[in-house]
mmCIF file of C-alpha atoms in Angstrom:
data_model
loop_
_atom_site.group_PDB
_atom_site.id
_atom_site.type_symbol
_atom_site.label_atom_id
_atom_site.label_comp_id
_atom_site.label_asym_id
_atom_site.label_seq_id
_atom_site.Cartn_x
_atom_site.Cartn_y
_atom_site.Cartn_z
ATOM 1 C CA ASP V 276 0.270 0.376 -0.180
ATOM 2 C CA GLN V 277 1.535 3.329 -1.302
ATOM 3 C CA GLN V 278 1.689 6.053 1.795
ATOM 4 C CA VAL V 279 2.963 8.391 -1.050
ATOM 5 C CA LYS V 280 1.356 9.665 -4.347
ATOM 6 C CA GLN V 281 1.368 10.708 -6.592
ATOM 7 C CA ASN V 282 -2.025 11.138 -8.856
ATOM 8 C CA SER V 283 -0.881 13.343 -11.753
ATOM 9 C CA PRO V 284 1.599 10.726 -13.283
ATOM 10 C CA SER V 285 2.066 13.394 -16.256
ATOM 11 C CA LEU V 286 2.090 17.759 -16.884
ATOM 12 C CA SER V 287 2.530 19.424 -19.567
ATOM 13 C CA VAL V 288 3.330 23.055 -19.444
ATOM 14 C CA GLN V 289 4.619 25.899 -21.604
ATOM 15 C CA GLU V 290 7.893 26.836 -20.870
ATOM 16 C CA GLY V 291 8.061 30.013 -18.860
ATOM 17 C CA ARG V 292 4.846 29.245 -16.744
ATOM 18 C CA ILE V 293 4.498 27.555 -13.839
ATOM 19 C CA SER V 294 4.430 23.918 -13.355
ATOM 20 C CA ILE V 295 2.817 23.276 -9.704
ATOM 21 C CA LEU V 296 3.167 19.026 -8.788
ATOM 22 C CA ASN V 297 0.807 17.155 -6.289
ATOM 23 C CA CYS V 298 1.959 14.781 -3.702
ATOM 24 C CA ASP V 299 -0.431 13.336 -0.633
ATOM 25 C CA TYR V 300 0.750 10.645 1.911
ATOM 26 C CA THR V 301 -0.904 9.359 3.813
ATOM 27 C CA ASN V 302 1.725 8.062 7.079
ATOM 28 C CA SER V 303 0.864 10.629 9.898
ATOM 29 C CA MET V 304 4.640 9.783 11.294
ATOM 30 C CA PHE V 305 6.607 10.989 8.080
ATOM 31 C CA ASP V 306 8.024 14.547 9.199
ATOM 32 C CA TYR V 307 10.681 15.127 6.391
ATOM 33 C CA PHE V 308 9.720 15.037 2.659
ATOM 34 C CA LEU V 309 11.975 15.624 0.136
ATOM 35 C CA TRP V 310 11.250 16.422 -4.391
ATOM 36 C CA TYR V 311 13.845 14.371 -6.389
ATOM 37 C CA LYS V 312 14.195 14.472 -10.066
ATOM 38 C CA LYS V 313 14.903 11.987 -12.872
ATOM 39 C CA TYR V 314 16.618 12.392 -16.137
ATOM 40 C CA PRO V 315 16.454 9.094 -18.601
ATOM 41 C CA ALA V 316 18.997 6.684 -17.819
ATOM 42 C CA GLU V 317 20.283 8.437 -15.199
ATOM 43 C CA GLY V 318 19.457 8.062 -10.924
ATOM 44 C CA PRO V 319 16.976 10.324 -9.574
ATOM 45 C CA THR V 320 19.065 13.904 -8.473
ATOM 46 C CA PHE V 321 17.996 14.979 -4.989
ATOM 47 C CA LEU V 322 16.135 19.117 -5.712
ATOM 48 C CA ILE V 323 14.867 20.104 -2.402
ATOM 49 C CA SER V 324 13.143 19.438 0.727
ATOM 50 C CA ILE V 325 11.370 20.305 3.789
ATOM 51 C CA SER V 326 10.821 19.322 7.257
ATOM 52 C CA SER V 327 7.215 19.621 8.971
ATOM 53 C CA ILE V 328 8.609 21.683 11.160
ATOM 54 C CA LYS V 329 8.371 24.490 8.379
ATOM 55 C CA ASP V 330 5.534 25.105 5.924
ATOM 56 C CA LYS V 331 7.225 26.617 2.507
ATOM 57 C CA ASN V 332 10.896 26.252 1.500
ATOM 58 C CA GLU V 333 12.438 27.889 -1.720
ATOM 59 C CA ASP V 334 15.736 27.660 -3.954
ATOM 60 C CA GLY V 335 15.651 29.154 -6.639
ATOM 61 C CA ARG V 336 13.199 28.426 -9.071
ATOM 62 C CA PHE V 337 11.539 25.929 -6.074
ATOM 63 C CA THR V 338 9.383 26.247 -4.263
ATOM 64 C CA VAL V 339 8.148 22.951 -1.686
ATOM 65 C CA PHE V 340 4.711 24.106 -0.156
ATOM 66 C CA LEU V 341 3.626 21.493 2.912
ATOM 67 C CA ASN V 342 0.002 21.568 4.272
ATOM 68 C CA LYS V 343 1.039 19.131 7.716
ATOM 69 C CA SER V 344 -3.213 18.764 7.947
ATOM 70 C CA ALA V 345 -4.140 17.815 4.534
ATOM 71 C CA LYS V 346 -1.391 15.958 4.068
ATOM 72 C CA HIS V 347 0.212 17.650 1.046
ATOM 73 C CA LEU V 348 2.367 18.732 -0.432
ATOM 74 C CA SER V 349 3.517 20.753 -3.449
ATOM 75 C CA LEU V 350 5.992 21.414 -5.865
ATOM 76 C CA HIS V 351 6.331 25.029 -7.689
ATOM 77 C CA ILE V 352 8.658 25.712 -10.126
ATOM 78 C CA VAL V 353 8.670 29.184 -11.877
ATOM 79 C CA PRO V 354 9.522 29.871 -14.671
ATOM 80 C CA SER V 355 9.301 26.242 -16.084
ATOM 81 C CA GLN V 356 12.525 25.733 -19.070
ATOM 82 C CA PRO V 357 12.698 23.087 -21.306
ATOM 83 C CA GLY V 358 16.019 21.568 -18.554
ATOM 84 C CA ASP V 359 12.756 20.726 -16.208
ATOM 85 C CA SER V 360 11.400 18.272 -18.407
ATOM 86 C CA ALA V 361 11.986 14.604 -16.082
ATOM 87 C CA VAL V 362 9.997 12.588 -13.926
ATOM 88 C CA TYR V 363 9.809 13.907 -10.472
ATOM 89 C CA PHE V 364 9.807 11.829 -7.559
ATOM 90 C CA CYS V 365 8.256 12.646 -3.729
ATOM 91 C CA ALA V 366 9.944 11.453 -0.977
ATOM 92 C CA ALA V 367 8.789 10.955 2.810
ATOM 93 C CA SER V 368 10.711 9.656 6.231
ATOM 94 C CA GLY V 369 9.522 9.664 9.612
ATOM 95 C CA GLY V 370 12.021 10.183 12.334
ATOM 96 C CA ASN V 371 14.706 7.845 12.579
ATOM 97 C CA ASP V 372 13.263 5.571 10.163
ATOM 98 C CA TYR V 373 16.058 4.557 7.318
ATOM 99 C CA LYS V 374 13.870 4.277 4.837
ATOM 100 C CA LEU V 375 12.230 6.777 2.304
ATOM 101 C CA SER V 376 8.695 6.021 0.716
ATOM 102 C CA PHE V 377 8.673 7.171 -2.784
ATOM 103 C CA GLY V 378 5.533 8.117 -5.128
ATOM 104 C CA ALA V 379 5.069 6.845 -7.950
ATOM 105 C CA GLY V 380 6.238 9.955 -9.921
ATOM 106 C CA THR V 381 5.093 12.613 -12.384
ATOM 107 C CA THR V 382 6.548 13.138 -16.092
ATOM 108 C CA VAL V 383 7.142 17.238 -16.210
ATOM 109 C CA THR V 384 7.119 17.862 -20.011
ATOM 110 C CA VAL V 385 8.019 21.755 -20.926
ATOM 111 C CA ARG V 386 6.917 22.508 -24.145
ATOM 112 C CA ALA V 387 9.078 25.349 -25.883
ATOM 113 C CA ASP N 845 30.881 15.636 -5.349
ATOM 114 C CA VAL N 846 29.166 12.647 -4.289
ATOM 115 C CA LYS N 847 29.903 9.410 -6.510
ATOM 116 C CA VAL N 848 27.700 6.675 -6.476
ATOM 117 C CA THR N 849 28.498 4.049 -9.307
ATOM 118 C CA GLN N 850 27.353 1.157 -10.405
ATOM 119 C CA SER N 851 28.974 -1.857 -12.086
ATOM 120 C CA SER N 852 26.958 -2.057 -14.670
ATOM 121 C CA ARG N 853 24.289 0.302 -16.844
ATOM 122 C CA TYR N 854 22.928 -2.400 -19.189
ATOM 123 C CA LEU N 855 22.329 -6.157 -18.056
ATOM 124 C CA VAL N 856 20.709 -9.055 -20.005
ATOM 125 C CA LYS N 857 20.738 -12.696 -17.740
ATOM 126 C CA ARG N 858 18.225 -15.967 -18.736
ATOM 127 C CA THR N 859 15.909 -17.091 -16.347
ATOM 128 C CA GLY N 860 17.730 -19.020 -13.566
ATOM 129 C CA GLU N 861 21.127 -16.856 -13.521
ATOM 130 C CA LYS N 862 22.999 -16.302 -10.374
ATOM 131 C CA VAL N 863 22.951 -11.979 -11.024
ATOM 132 C CA PHE N 864 25.247 -9.441 -9.093
ATOM 133 C CA LEU N 865 24.780 -6.060 -9.610
ATOM 134 C CA GLU N 866 27.628 -4.136 -7.367
ATOM 135 C CA CYS N 867 27.896 -0.362 -5.630
ATOM 136 C CA VAL N 868 30.280 1.411 -4.678
ATOM 137 C CA GLN N 869 29.976 5.182 -3.078
ATOM 138 C CA ASP N 870 33.416 6.832 -2.804
ATOM 139 C CA MET N 871 32.149 9.302 0.356
ATOM 140 C CA ASP N 872 32.250 7.259 3.850
ATOM 141 C CA HIS N 873 28.337 6.721 3.865
ATOM 142 C CA GLU N 874 27.241 4.974 6.620
ATOM 143 C CA ASN N 875 23.244 3.870 5.162
ATOM 144 C CA MET N 876 23.900 2.307 1.367
ATOM 145 C CA PHE N 877 20.030 1.457 -0.660
ATOM 146 C CA TRP N 878 19.091 -0.987 -3.183
ATOM 147 C CA TYR N 879 15.745 0.050 -4.872
ATOM 148 C CA ARG N 880 13.956 -1.032 -8.674
ATOM 149 C CA GLN N 881 12.056 1.771 -10.053
ATOM 150 C CA ASP N 882 9.247 0.352 -12.435
ATOM 151 C CA PRO N 883 6.589 2.138 -14.106
ATOM 152 C CA GLY N 884 3.512 3.110 -12.472
ATOM 153 C CA LEU N 885 4.681 1.909 -9.571
ATOM 154 C CA GLY N 886 7.819 4.982 -8.841
ATOM 155 C CA LEU N 887 10.995 3.401 -6.369
ATOM 156 C CA ARG N 888 10.917 0.643 -4.493
ATOM 157 C CA LEU N 889 12.813 -0.262 -1.357
ATOM 158 C CA ILE N 890 14.569 -3.974 -1.601
ATOM 159 C CA TYR N 891 17.210 -3.878 0.868
ATOM 160 C CA PHE N 892 19.123 -0.952 2.544
ATOM 161 C CA SER N 893 21.839 -1.180 5.299
ATOM 162 C CA TYR N 894 22.511 1.086 7.745
ATOM 163 C CA ASP N 895 26.354 -0.172 8.091
ATOM 164 C CA VAL N 896 28.889 -2.642 7.122
ATOM 165 C CA LYS N 897 27.235 -6.475 7.373
ATOM 166 C CA MET N 898 23.629 -4.986 8.951
ATOM 167 C CA LYS N 899 21.078 -5.207 6.761
ATOM 168 C CA GLU N 900 17.461 -4.296 6.588
ATOM 169 C CA LYS N 901 14.634 -6.105 4.212
ATOM 170 C CA GLY N 902 12.731 -3.238 2.636
ATOM 171 C CA ASP N 903 9.179 -3.225 1.172
ATOM 172 C CA ILE N 904 10.036 -5.521 -1.413
ATOM 173 C CA PRO N 905 12.830 -8.123 -0.209
ATOM 174 C CA GLU N 906 11.625 -11.229 -1.604
ATOM 175 C CA GLY N 907 13.560 -13.003 -4.559
ATOM 176 C CA TYR N 908 16.147 -10.861 -3.530
ATOM 177 C CA SER N 909 19.912 -10.671 -1.418
ATOM 178 C CA VAL N 910 22.602 -8.229 -0.198
ATOM 179 C CA SER N 911 25.922 -7.722 0.926
ATOM 180 C CA ARG N 912 27.827 -5.617 2.324
ATOM 181 C CA GLU N 913 31.212 -6.406 3.387
ATOM 182 C CA LYS N 914 32.456 -3.251 3.596
ATOM 183 C CA LYS N 915 31.656 0.199 4.206
ATOM 184 C CA GLU N 916 31.508 1.595 0.349
ATOM 185 C CA ARG N 917 30.406 -1.948 -0.877
ATOM 186 C CA PHE N 918 26.425 -2.096 -1.217
ATOM 187 C CA SER N 919 25.622 -5.799 -3.154
ATOM 188 C CA LEU N 920 22.172 -6.948 -4.418
ATOM 189 C CA ILE N 921 21.651 -10.328 -5.113
ATOM 190 C CA LEU N 922 19.491 -11.946 -7.767
ATOM 191 C CA GLU N 923 19.750 -15.819 -6.292
ATOM 192 C CA SER N 924 17.871 -17.395 -9.207
ATOM 193 C CA ALA N 925 16.986 -14.768 -11.774
ATOM 194 C CA SER N 926 13.066 -14.114 -13.090
ATOM 195 C CA THR N 927 11.265 -12.157 -15.697
ATOM 196 C CA ASN N 928 9.343 -10.597 -13.635
ATOM 197 C CA GLN N 929 12.475 -9.530 -11.821
ATOM 198 C CA THR N 930 13.612 -7.235 -15.117
ATOM 199 C CA SER N 931 13.344 -3.429 -14.033
ATOM 200 C CA MET N 932 15.615 -0.299 -13.248
ATOM 201 C CA TYR N 933 17.706 -1.368 -10.634
ATOM 202 C CA LEU N 934 19.177 1.955 -8.433
ATOM 203 C CA CYS N 935 21.477 1.922 -5.778
ATOM 204 C CA ALA N 936 21.958 4.983 -3.379
ATOM 205 C CA SER N 937 23.586 6.677 -0.429
ATOM 206 C CA ARG N 938 23.611 9.329 2.573
ATOM 207 C CA PRO N 939 25.427 9.940 5.698
ATOM 208 C CA HIS N 940 23.025 9.882 8.017
ATOM 209 C CA VAL N 941 19.697 9.821 8.972
ATOM 210 C CA VAL N 942 17.963 13.043 7.942
ATOM 211 C CA ALA N 943 19.561 14.028 4.680
ATOM 212 C CA GLY N 944 18.776 13.173 0.956
ATOM 213 C CA GLN N 945 20.058 9.756 -0.652
ATOM 214 C CA TYR N 946 22.525 10.138 -3.746
ATOM 215 C CA PHE N 947 21.855 8.130 -6.594
ATOM 216 C CA GLY N 948 23.875 5.654 -8.726
ATOM 217 C CA PRO N 949 23.196 6.063 -13.161
ATOM 218 C CA GLY N 950 20.935 2.751 -12.373
ATOM 219 C CA THR N 951 21.206 -1.034 -14.091
ATOM 220 C CA ARG N 952 19.422 -2.007 -16.520
ATOM 221 C CA LEU N 953 18.334 -5.748 -16.139
ATOM 222 C CA THR N 954 16.024 -7.888 -18.609
ATOM 223 C CA VAL N 955 15.668 -11.315 -17.563
ATOM 224 C CA THR N 956 14.671 -13.459 -20.196
#
């Protein structure tokens, strides 16, 4: 049973516009959340993270928002660029758990 | 930069063969992980190791075993490969519990 869900398998956005990726989780013990980006034939690379004591974390064009009461987080990419076309995975962990639980991924395509 | 390397990018094996996938990290990380990535399922944890000679089952350990004799090396073993083990295998490492994982480039394994 997946504890982290990304319900949109794909997203298409025009270059320069905002990309919004959503992620829901069910485990209330999760307190650390991460986003990874993956290009074809490469391993995922860490993008941005947020701990449960915050509700927003920003790094350049990337911002992650956390709504603990809704068990929901989102990743905003502004402005979207062609190099952002990739699969984005949401992941979560809780307490001292060594494991990360990953969502199924959202494929983002940025159109010129 | 952290580097996680995997012994093969592509591998084709026959049903019933014993398969070894090797992973090496060069940053003295304590924790290492093996995942498989399948379409629509995201990354699923097979096994992880929090220290040398220590291992823990992940979410889908059946049909797999692991070995960690040295801190930098974590091996995944398919005792008797089956066609349902055709997948992308990703190795990751991280220095401590609350930190993003660093991934290798992946091994695309095909079992025929």
